[in-house]
Short mmCIF file of C-alpha atoms and ligand atoms in Angstrom, two decimals:
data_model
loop_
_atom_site.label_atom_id
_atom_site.label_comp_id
_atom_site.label_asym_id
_atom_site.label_seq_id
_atom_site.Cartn_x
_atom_site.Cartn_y
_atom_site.Cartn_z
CA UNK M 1 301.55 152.28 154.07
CA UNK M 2 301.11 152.57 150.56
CA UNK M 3 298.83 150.60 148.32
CA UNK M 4 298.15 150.80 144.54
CA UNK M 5 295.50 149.27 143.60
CA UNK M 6 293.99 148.69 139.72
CA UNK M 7 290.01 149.10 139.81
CA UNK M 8 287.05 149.28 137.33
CA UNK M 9 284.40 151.53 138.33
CA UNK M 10 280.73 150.16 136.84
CA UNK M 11 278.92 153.15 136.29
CA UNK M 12 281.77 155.79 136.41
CA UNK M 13 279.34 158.78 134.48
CA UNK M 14 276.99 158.62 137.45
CA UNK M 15 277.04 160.26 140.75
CA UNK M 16 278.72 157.53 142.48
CA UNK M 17 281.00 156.92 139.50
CA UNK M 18 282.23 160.18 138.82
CA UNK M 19 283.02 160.64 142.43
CA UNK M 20 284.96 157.42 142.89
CA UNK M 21 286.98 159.37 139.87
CA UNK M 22 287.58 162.17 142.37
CA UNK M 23 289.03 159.97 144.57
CA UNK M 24 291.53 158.45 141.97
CA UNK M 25 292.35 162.25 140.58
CA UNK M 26 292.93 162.86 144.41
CA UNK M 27 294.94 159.80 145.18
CA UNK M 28 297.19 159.13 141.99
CA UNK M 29 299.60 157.11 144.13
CA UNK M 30 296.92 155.11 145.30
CA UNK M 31 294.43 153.81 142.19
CA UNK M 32 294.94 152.80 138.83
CA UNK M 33 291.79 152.43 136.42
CA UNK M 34 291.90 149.65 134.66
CA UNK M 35 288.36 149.89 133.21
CA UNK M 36 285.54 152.35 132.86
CA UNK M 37 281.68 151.86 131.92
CA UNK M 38 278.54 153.66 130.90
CA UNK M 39 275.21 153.32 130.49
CA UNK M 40 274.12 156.22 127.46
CA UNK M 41 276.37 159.34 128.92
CA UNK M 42 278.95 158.36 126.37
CA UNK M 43 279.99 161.68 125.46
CA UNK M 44 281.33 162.02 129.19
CA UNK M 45 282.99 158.44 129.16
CA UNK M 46 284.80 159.27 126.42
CA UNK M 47 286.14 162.16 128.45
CA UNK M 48 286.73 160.08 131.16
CA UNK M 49 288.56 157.75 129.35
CA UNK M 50 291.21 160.06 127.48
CA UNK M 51 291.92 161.51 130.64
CA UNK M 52 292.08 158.10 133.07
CA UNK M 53 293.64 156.20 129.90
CA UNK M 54 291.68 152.84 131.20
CA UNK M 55 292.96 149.53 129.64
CA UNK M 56 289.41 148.86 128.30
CA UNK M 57 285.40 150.73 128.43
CA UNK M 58 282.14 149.14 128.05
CA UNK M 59 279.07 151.31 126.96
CA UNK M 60 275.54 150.43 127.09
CA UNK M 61 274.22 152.15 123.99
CA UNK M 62 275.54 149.84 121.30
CA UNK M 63 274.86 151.85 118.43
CA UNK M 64 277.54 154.63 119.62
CA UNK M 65 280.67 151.60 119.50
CA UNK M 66 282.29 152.69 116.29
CA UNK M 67 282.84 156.43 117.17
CA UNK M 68 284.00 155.33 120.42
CA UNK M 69 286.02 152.63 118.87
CA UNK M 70 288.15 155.59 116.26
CA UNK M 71 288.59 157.77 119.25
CA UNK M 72 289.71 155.60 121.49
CA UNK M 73 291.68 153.05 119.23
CA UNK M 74 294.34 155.96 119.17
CA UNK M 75 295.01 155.73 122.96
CA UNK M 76 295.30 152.51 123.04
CA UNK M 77 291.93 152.07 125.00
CA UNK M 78 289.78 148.94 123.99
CA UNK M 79 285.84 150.08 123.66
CA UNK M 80 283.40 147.21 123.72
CA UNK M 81 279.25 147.69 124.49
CA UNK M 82 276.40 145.61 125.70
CA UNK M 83 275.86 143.47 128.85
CA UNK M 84 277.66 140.46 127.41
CA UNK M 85 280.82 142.45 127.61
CA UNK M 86 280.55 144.50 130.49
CA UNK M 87 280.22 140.84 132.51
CA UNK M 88 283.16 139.67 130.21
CA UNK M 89 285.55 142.64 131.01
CA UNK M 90 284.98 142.72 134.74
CA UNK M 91 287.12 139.65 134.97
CA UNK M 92 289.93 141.32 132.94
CA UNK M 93 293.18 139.74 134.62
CA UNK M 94 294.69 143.04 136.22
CA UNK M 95 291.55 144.25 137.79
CA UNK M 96 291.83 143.63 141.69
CA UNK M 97 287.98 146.10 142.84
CA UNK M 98 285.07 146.76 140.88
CA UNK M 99 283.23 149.08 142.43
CA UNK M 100 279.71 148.51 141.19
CA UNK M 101 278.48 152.57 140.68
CA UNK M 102 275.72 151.33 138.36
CA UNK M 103 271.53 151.53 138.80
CA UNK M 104 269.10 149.21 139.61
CA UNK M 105 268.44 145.45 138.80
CA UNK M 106 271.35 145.39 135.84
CA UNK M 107 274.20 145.94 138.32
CA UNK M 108 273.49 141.97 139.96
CA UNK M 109 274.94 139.70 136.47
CA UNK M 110 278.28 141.81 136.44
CA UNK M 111 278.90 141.57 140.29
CA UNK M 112 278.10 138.03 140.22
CA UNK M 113 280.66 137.38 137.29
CA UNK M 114 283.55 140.06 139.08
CA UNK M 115 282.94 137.85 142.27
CA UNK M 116 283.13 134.54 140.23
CA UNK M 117 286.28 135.79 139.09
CA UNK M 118 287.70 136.61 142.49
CA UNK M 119 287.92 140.87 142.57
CA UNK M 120 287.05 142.17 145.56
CA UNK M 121 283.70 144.63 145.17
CA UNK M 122 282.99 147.73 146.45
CA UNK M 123 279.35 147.92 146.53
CA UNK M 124 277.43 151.27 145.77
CA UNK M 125 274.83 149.02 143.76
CA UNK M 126 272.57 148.22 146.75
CA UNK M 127 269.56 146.55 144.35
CA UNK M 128 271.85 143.78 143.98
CA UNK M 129 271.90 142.61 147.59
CA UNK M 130 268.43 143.88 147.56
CA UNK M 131 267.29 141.07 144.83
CA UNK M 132 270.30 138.04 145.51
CA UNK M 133 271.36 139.34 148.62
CA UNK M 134 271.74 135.54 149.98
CA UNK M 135 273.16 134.19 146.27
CA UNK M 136 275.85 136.85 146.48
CA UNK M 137 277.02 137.02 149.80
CA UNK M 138 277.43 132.77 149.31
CA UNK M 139 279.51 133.00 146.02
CA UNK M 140 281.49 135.91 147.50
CA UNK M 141 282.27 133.93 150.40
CA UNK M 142 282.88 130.48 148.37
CA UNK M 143 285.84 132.52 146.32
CA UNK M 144 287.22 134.11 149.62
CA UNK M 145 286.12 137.89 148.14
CA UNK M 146 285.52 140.96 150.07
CA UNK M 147 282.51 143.35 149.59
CA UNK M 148 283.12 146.47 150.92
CA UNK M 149 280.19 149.15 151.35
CA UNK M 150 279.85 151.57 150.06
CA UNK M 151 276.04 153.06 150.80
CA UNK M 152 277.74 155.75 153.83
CA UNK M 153 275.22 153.82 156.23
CA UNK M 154 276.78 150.52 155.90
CA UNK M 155 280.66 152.05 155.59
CA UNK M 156 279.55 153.57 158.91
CA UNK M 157 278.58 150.59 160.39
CA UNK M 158 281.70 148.71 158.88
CA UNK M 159 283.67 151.47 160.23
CA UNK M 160 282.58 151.03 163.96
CA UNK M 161 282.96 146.94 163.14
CA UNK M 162 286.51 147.66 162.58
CA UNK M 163 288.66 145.81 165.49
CA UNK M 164 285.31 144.28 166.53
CA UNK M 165 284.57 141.27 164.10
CA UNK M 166 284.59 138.63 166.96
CA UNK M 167 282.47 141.00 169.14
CA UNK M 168 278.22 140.07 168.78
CA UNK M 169 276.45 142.80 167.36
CA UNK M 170 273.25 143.41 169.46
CA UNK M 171 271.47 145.61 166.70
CA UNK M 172 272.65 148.24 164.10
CA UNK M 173 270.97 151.74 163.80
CA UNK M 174 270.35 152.81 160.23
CA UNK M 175 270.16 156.61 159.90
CA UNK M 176 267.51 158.18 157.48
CA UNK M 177 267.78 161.97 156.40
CA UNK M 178 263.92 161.51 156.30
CA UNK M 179 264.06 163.05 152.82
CA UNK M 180 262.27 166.47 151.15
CA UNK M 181 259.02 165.33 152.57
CA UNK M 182 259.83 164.43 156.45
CA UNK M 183 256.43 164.94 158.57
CA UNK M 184 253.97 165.68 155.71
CA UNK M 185 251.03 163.89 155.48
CA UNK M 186 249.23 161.18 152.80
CA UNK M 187 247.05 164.38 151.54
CA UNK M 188 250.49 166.49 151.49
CA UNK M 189 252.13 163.77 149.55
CA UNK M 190 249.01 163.15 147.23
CA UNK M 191 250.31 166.24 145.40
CA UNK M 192 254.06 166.02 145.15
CA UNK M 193 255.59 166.78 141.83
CA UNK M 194 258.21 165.12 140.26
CA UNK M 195 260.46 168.51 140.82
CA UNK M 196 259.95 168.40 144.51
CA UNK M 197 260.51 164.39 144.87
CA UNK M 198 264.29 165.57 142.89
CA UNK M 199 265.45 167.92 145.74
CA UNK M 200 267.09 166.05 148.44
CA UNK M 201 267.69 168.28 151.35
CA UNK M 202 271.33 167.09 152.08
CA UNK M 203 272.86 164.57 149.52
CA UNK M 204 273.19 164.94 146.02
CA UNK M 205 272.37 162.10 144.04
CA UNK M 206 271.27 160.17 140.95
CA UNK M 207 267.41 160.64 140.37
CA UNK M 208 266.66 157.03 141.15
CA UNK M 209 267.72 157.11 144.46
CA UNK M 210 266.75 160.53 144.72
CA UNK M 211 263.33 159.62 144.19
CA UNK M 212 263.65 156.44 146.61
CA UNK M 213 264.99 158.86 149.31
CA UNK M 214 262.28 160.78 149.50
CA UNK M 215 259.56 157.51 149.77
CA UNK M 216 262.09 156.06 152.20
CA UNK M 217 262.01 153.05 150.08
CA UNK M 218 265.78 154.06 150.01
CA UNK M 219 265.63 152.93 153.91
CA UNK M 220 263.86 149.75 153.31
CA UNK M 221 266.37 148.77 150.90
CA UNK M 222 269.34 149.70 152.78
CA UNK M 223 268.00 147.44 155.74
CA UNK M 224 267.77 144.65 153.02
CA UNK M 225 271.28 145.52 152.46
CA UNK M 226 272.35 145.24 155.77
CA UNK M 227 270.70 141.90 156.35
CA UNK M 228 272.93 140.54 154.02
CA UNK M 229 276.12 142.68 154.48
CA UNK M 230 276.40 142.46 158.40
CA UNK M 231 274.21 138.99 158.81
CA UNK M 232 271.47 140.28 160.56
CA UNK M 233 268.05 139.75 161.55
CA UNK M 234 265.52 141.85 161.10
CA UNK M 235 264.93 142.53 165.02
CA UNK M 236 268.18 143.73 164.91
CA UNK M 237 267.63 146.42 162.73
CA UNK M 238 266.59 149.41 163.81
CA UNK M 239 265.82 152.88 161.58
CA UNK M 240 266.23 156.18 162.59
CA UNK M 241 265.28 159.88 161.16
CA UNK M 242 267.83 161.95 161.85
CA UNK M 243 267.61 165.38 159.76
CA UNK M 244 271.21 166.47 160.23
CA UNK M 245 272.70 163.23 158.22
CA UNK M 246 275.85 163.82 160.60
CA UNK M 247 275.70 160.34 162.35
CA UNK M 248 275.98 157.84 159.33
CA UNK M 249 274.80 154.77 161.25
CA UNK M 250 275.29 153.09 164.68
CA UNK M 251 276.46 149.74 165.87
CA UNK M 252 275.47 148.45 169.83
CA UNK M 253 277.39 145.57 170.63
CA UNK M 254 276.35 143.47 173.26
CA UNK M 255 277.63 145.17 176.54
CA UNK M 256 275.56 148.35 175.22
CA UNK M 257 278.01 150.22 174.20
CA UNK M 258 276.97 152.13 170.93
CA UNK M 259 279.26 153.27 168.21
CA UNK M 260 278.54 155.76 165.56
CA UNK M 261 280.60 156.77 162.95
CA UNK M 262 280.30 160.55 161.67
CA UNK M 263 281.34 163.42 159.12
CA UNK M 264 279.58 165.45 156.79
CA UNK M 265 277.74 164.44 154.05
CA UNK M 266 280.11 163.70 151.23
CA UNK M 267 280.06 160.14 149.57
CA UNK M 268 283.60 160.70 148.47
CA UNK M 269 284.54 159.25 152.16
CA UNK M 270 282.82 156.20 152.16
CA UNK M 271 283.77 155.32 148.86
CA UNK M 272 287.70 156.11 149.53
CA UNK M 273 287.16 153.78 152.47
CA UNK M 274 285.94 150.86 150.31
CA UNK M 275 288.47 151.33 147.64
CA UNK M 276 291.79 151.73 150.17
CA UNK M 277 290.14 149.51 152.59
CA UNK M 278 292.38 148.82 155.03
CA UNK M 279 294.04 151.86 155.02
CA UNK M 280 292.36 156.08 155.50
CA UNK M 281 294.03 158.16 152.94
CA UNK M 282 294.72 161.91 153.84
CA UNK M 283 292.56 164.03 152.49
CA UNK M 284 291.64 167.86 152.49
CA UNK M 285 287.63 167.84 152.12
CA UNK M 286 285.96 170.21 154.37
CA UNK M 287 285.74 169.13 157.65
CA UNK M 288 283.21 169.30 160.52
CA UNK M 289 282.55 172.64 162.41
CA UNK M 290 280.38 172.31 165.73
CA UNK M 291 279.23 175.87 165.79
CA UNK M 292 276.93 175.18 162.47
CA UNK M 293 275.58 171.91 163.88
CA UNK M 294 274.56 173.42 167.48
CA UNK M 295 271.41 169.99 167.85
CA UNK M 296 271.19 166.35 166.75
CA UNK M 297 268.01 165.41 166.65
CA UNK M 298 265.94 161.71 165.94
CA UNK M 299 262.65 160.99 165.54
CA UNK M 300 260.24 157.81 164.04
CA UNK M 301 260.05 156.87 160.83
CA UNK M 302 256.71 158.01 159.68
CA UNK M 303 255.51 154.01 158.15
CA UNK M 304 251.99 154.97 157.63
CA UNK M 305 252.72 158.06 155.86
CA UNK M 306 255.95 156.10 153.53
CA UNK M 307 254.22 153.08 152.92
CA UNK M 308 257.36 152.14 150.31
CA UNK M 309 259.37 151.43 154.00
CA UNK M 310 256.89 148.80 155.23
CA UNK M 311 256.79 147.21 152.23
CA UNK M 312 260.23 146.64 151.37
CA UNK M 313 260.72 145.45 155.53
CA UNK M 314 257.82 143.09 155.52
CA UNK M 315 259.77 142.23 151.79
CA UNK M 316 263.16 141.67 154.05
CA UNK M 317 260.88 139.57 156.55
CA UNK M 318 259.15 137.21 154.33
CA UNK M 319 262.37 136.25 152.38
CA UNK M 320 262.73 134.19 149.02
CA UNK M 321 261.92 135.92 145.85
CA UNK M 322 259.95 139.05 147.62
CA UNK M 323 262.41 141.69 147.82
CA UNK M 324 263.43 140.78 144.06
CA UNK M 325 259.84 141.85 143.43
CA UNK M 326 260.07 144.46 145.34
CA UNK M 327 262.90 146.05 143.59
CA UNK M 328 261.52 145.33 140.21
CA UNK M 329 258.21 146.59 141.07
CA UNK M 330 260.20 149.99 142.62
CA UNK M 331 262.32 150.41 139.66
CA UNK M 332 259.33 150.58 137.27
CA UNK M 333 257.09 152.89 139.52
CA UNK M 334 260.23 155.40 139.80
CA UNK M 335 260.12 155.45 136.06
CA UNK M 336 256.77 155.90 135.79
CA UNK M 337 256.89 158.17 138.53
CA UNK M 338 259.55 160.06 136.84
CA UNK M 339 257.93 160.27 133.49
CA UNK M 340 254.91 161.77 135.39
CA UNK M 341 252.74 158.73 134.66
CA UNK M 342 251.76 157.92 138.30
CA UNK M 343 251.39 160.05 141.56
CA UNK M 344 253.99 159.65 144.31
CA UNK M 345 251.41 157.84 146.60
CA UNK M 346 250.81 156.02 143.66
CA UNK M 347 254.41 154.03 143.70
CA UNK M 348 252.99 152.38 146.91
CA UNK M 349 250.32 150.81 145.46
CA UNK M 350 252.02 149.58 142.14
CA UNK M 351 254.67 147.85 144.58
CA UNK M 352 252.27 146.20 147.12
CA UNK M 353 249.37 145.12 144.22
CA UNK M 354 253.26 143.89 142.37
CA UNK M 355 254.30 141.90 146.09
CA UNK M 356 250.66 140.23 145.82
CA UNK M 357 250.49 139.21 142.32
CA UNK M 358 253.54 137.32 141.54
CA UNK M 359 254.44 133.77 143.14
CA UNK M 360 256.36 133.75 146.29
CA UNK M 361 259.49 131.36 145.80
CA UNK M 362 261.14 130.04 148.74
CA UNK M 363 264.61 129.45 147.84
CA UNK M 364 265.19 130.80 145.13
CA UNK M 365 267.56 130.30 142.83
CA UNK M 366 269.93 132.51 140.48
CA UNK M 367 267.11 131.74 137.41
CA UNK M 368 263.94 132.17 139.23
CA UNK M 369 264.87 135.58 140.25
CA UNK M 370 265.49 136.41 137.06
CA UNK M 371 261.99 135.10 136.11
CA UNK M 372 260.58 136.79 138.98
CA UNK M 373 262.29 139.98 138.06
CA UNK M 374 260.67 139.93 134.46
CA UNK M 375 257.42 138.75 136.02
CA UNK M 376 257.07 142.07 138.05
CA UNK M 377 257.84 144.51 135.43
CA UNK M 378 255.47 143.33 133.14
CA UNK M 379 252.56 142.75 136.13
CA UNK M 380 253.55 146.73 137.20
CA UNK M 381 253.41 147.79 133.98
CA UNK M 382 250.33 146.14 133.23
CA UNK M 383 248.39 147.07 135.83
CA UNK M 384 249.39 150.42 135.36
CA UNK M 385 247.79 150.58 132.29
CA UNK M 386 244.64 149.01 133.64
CA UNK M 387 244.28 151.86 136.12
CA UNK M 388 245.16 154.42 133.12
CA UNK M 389 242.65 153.16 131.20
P1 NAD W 1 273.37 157.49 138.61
O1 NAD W 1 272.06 157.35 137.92
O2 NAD W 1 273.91 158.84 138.87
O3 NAD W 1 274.48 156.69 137.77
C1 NAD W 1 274.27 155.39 137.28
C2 NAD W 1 275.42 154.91 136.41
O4 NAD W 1 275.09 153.61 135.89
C3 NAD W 1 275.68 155.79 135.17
O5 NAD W 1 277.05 155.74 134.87
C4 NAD W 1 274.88 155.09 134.08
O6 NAD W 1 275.40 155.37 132.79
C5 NAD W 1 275.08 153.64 134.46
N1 NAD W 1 273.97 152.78 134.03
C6 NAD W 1 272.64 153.03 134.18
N2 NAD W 1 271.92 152.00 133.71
C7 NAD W 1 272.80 151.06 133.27
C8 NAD W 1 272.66 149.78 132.68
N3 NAD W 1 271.47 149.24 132.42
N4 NAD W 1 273.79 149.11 132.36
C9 NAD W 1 275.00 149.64 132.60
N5 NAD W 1 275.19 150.84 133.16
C10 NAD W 1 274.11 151.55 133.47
O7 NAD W 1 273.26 156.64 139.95
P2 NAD W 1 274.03 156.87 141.34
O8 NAD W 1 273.29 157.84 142.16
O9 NAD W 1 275.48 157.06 141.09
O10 NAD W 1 273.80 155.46 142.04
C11 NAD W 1 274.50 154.29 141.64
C12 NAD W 1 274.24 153.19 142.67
O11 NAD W 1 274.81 153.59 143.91
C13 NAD W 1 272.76 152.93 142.94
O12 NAD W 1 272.55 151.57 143.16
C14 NAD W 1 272.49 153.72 144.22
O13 NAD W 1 271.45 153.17 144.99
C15 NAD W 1 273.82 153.58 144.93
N6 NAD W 1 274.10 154.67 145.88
C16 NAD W 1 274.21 155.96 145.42
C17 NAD W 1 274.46 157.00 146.31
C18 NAD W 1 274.65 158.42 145.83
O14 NAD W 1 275.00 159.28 146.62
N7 NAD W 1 274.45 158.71 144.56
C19 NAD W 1 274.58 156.72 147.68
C20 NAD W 1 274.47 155.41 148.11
C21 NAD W 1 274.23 154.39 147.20
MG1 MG W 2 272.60 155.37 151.98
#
């Protein structure tokens, strides 16, 4: 079968982002790019955009517009910057996917206004769920959209779901890769450096998630995630170290029967999947070879060690505004962390001291979160500074 579809790829400079670009380069029968945006890495959008001739680009660094304006005006490519536009341009008539590629807490207003325009998302932005998990999945539902996964966890489990919707799902299996730091201790992780915390052992990504890999807060927020993508309760979640990061996830239905969905480690296959969702396009990626894989093995999450994991699941389990808090509290310790401000234990304790100081909201709605959001980031920051000082 052949499809064509037009998509705008949020984030296309990042890892996710240029990848999804792959794909398209791959499968020119297939995609059509109808728009392309950046954070600051305009030099490469710019790139991106003479080659994928987009019908429009947002950047984020407003400053940069009229350069990209004159080089762009030529090709016929519309250049507009801020996060007024970017939620303005992902409802551009033509565009049938956005696949949200972009960081953090900014990717929720522009997935919000794609869904209230009725594209279909692919969804690498996992903070989203993470902080309106319940808000989205209702508005994507009240406009009849689709949200594909992307995170390879949740393709895999929407993989094995294939063929199975009207079959009860007993519990899902979330695979971890465990990370750099997989069996060291608290004194052991006392003294990890920024350099270390950037080296994941099997997947090569963007430093934020990098750095939430390897606290297995990555983990807690991909359960959040899967509470909202699959419907699920937290019982029926289950996490799982397994080093090899062959098995991408596992579904047991209710007879037992388990179903995992596997491959190597390349996130150009789950996002193909979300973007020609129903079909699997050919491709020629390396494939699987037993002989270098001889042993699977699983073990325990380690929660004592990664405190980040039983916070963000006690987040998941006490609901309302919490994992919001969560995520705002983890986005400013990574930064910190990053800048080499605060230890790597040290996230931990900015997030839970964060989970205990702001409100706890019910029900929220789409403006407290926002609130609560802001609230965090300047109670993380500030007490930050208190310990600094
Ligand atoms: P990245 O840092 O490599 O790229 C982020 C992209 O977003 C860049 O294009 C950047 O310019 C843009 N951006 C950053 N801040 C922005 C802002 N405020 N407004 C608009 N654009 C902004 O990140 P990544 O690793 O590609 O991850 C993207 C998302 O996908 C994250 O939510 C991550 O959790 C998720 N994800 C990534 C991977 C992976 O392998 N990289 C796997 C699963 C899920
Ligand atoms: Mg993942």
């Amino acid at each position: 079968m052949s499809i064509m579809k037009k998509i705008a790829i949020l984030g296309s400079t990042g890892s996710i982002g240029t990848q999804a670009l792959d794909v398209v380069r791959e499968q020119p029968d297939h995609f059509e790019v109808e728009l392309l945006t950046c954070g600051s890495n305009v030099d490469l959008l710019l790139k991106q955009a003479l080659e994928f001739k987009p019908n429009a680009v947002v950047i984020g660094d407003t400053s940069r517009l009229p350069e990209v304006k004159d080089i762009l005006f030529p090709a016929g490519i519309k250049a507009y910057a801020g996060a007024e536009a970017l939620e303005q341009c992902v409802r551009m008539e033509d565009i049938e996917l956005v696949l949200t590629a972009l960081v953090g807490y900014a990717g929720l207003r522009p997935t919000l206004a794609a869904i209230d325009a009725g594209k279909h998302i692919a969804l690498a932005n996992k903070e989203t769920l993470v902080v309106a998990g319940e808000l989205v999945t209702k508005a994507a539902a009240a406009k009849g959209v689709n949200i594909y996964p992307v995170d390879s966890e949740h393709s895999a489990i929407f993989q094995c779901l294939a063929g199975e919707w009207h079959n009860p799902i007993e519990k899902i299996v979330l695979t971890a890769s465990g990370g750099p730091f997989r069996g060291w201790s608290r004194d052991q992780l006392a003294e990890v450096t920024k350099a270390q915390a950037l080296k994941h052992p099997n997947w090569d990504m963007g430093a934020k998630i990098t750095i939430d890999s390897a606290s297995l807060m990555n983990k807690g927020l991909e359960a959040i995630e899967a509470k909202w993508l699959f419907n699920l309760r937290k019982e029926q979640i289950e996490i799982i170290v397994h080093p090899q990061s062959i098995i991408h996830s596992i579904v047991q239905f209710c007879d037992g029967s388990m179903k995992a969905q596997m491959g190597l480690p390349d996130m150009k296959l789950p996002i193909q999947y979300a973007m020609a969702y129903p079909d699997r396009l050919a491709t020629t990626w390396p494939r699987f070879d037993f002989t270098r894989y001889p042993a699977f093995t699983f073990e325990q999450p380690d929660l004592a060690a990664f405190k980040n994991l039983a916070l963000a699941l006690e987040a998941m389990d006490k609901g309302g505004n919490a994992p919001c808090v969560l995520n705002a509290a983890n986005e400013v310790a990574v930064d910190l962390f990053l800048k080499e401000r605060i230890g790597f234990l040290e996230m931990s304790d900015l997030i839970a001291h964060t989970l205990e100081a702001v409100p706890f909201i019910p029900k929220p709605e789409l403006a407290d979160l926002e609130a609560s959001d802001a609230e965090a980031r300047r109670m993380a920051l500030e007490s930050t500074t208190a310990w600094n000082s």
